[in-house]
Coordinates of C-alpha atoms in Angstrom, one line a residue:
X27 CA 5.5 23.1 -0.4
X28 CA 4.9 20.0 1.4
X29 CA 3.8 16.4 0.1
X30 CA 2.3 13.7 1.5
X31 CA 1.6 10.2 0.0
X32 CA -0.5 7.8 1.4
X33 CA -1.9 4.4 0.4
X34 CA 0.8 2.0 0.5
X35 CA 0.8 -1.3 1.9
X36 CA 1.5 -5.2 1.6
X37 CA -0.2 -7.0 -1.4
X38 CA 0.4 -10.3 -2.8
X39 CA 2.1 -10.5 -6.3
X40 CA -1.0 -9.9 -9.4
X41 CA -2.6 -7.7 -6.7
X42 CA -3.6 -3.7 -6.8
X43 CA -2.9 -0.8 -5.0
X44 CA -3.7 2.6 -5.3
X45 CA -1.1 5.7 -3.9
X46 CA -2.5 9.2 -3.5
X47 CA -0.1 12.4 -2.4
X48 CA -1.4 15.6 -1.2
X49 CA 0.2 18.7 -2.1
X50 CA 0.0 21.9 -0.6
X51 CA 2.0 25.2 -0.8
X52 CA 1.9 27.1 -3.8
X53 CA 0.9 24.5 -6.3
X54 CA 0.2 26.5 -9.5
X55 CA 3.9 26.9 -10.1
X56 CA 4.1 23.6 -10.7
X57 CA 5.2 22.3 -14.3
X58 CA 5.4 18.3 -13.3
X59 CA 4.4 15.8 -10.4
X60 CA 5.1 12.3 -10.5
X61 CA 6.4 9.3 -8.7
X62 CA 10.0 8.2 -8.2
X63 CA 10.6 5.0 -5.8
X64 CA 13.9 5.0 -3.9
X65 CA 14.9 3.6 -0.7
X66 CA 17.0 4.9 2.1
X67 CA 20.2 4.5 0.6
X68 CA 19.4 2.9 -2.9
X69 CA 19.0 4.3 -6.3
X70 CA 16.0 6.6 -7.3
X71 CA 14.0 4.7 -10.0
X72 CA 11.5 7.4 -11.8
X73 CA 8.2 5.4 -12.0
X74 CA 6.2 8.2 -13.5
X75 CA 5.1 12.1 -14.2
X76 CA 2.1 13.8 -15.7
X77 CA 3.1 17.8 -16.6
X78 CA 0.5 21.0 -16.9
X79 CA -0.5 19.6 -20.7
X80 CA -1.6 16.6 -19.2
X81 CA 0.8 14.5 -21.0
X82 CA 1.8 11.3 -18.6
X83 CA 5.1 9.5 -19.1
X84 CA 6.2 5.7 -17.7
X85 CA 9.3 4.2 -16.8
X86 CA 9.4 1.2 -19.2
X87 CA 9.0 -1.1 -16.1
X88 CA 5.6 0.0 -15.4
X89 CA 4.6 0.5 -18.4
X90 CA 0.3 -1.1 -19.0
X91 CA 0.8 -1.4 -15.5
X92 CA 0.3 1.4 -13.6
X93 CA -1.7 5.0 -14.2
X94 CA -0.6 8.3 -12.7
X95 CA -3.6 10.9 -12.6
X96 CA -4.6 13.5 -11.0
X97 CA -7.3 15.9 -9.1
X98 CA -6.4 19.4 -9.4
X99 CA -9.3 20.8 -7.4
X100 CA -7.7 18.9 -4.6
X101 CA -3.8 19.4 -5.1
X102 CA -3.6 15.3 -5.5
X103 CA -1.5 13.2 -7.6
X104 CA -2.6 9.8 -7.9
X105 CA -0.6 6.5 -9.0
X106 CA -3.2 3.4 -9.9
X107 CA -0.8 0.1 -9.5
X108 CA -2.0 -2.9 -10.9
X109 CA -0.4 -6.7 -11.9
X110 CA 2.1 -5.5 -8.9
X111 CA 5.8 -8.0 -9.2
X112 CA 8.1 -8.3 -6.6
X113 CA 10.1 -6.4 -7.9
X114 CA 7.8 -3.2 -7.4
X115 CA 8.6 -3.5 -3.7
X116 CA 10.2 0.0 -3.0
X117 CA 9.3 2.8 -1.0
X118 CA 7.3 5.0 -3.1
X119 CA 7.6 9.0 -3.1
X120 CA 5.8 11.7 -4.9
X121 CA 7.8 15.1 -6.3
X122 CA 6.9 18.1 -7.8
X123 CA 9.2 20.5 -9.8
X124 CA 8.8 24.0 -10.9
X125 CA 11.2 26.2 -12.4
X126 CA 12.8 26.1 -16.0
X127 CA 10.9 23.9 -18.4
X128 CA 12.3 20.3 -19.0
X129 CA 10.7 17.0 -19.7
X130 CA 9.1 15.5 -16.7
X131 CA 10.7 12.2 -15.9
X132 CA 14.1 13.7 -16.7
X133 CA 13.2 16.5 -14.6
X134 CA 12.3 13.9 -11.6
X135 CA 15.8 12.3 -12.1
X136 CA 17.6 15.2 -12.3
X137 CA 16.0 16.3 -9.2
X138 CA 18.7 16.5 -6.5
X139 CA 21.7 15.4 -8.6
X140 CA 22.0 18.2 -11.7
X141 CA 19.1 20.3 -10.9
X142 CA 18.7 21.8 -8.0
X143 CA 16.7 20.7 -4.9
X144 CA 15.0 24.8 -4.9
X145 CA 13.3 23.3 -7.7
X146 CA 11.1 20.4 -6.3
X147 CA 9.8 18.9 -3.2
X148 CA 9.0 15.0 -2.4
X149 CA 7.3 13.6 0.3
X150 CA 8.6 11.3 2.7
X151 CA 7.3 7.9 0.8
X152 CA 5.0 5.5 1.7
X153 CA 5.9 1.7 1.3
X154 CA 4.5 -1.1 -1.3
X155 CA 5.5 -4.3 -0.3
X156 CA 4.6 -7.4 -3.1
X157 CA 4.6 -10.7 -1.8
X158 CA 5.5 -13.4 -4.6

């Protein structure tokens, strides 16, 4: 499975962006894509999932603020980021888990740490930079 996120870039503060993240591999074993933002060397912050019921789920920062969709036909996960802060300034990854059933954002922070990397892949990131 490999992911690839695109769309990043350098936005002023109250300004938009809109990530995308092409997956490819065998997709329909999928249970859960999202978005988690993390830094070489900093924390993972889950920013957002969407599962195979189409249910989506926010980290509380993000909140009215951003959208996570999705185009199955094409294998891509969208993320819709709008009223960016400074404080979104992160570089931004996609994930996707299969394996045994849990909730989505848990899944994505568990990802790594007590569930097993077998069980997802991420992409490399692409960086959103907000200007204040």
């Amino acid at each position: 499975v490999q992911m690839v996120e695109s769309g990043g870039g350098q936005v002023q503060a109250g300004g938009s962006l809109k990530l995308s993240c092409t997956a490819s591999g065998k997709t329909e074993d999928f249970y859960c894509m999202g978005w988690f933002a993390q830094a070489p060397g900093k924390k993972r912050e889950v920013i957002a999932g969407i599962d195979t019921d189409d249910i989506k789920t926010y980290a509380d920062s993000v909140k009215g603020r951003f959208t996570i969709s999705r185009d199955s036909a094409k294998n891509t996960l969208y993320l819709q980021m709008n009223s960016l802060k400074f404080e979104d300034t992160d570089l931004y990854h996609c994930v996707a888990i299969w394996g045994p059933r849990q909730e989505c954002l848990s899944a994505i922070k568990a990802l790594g740490v007590t569930l097993p990397v077998d069980y997802g892949a991420w992409g490399q990131g692409t960086q959103v930079t907000v200007s204040s």
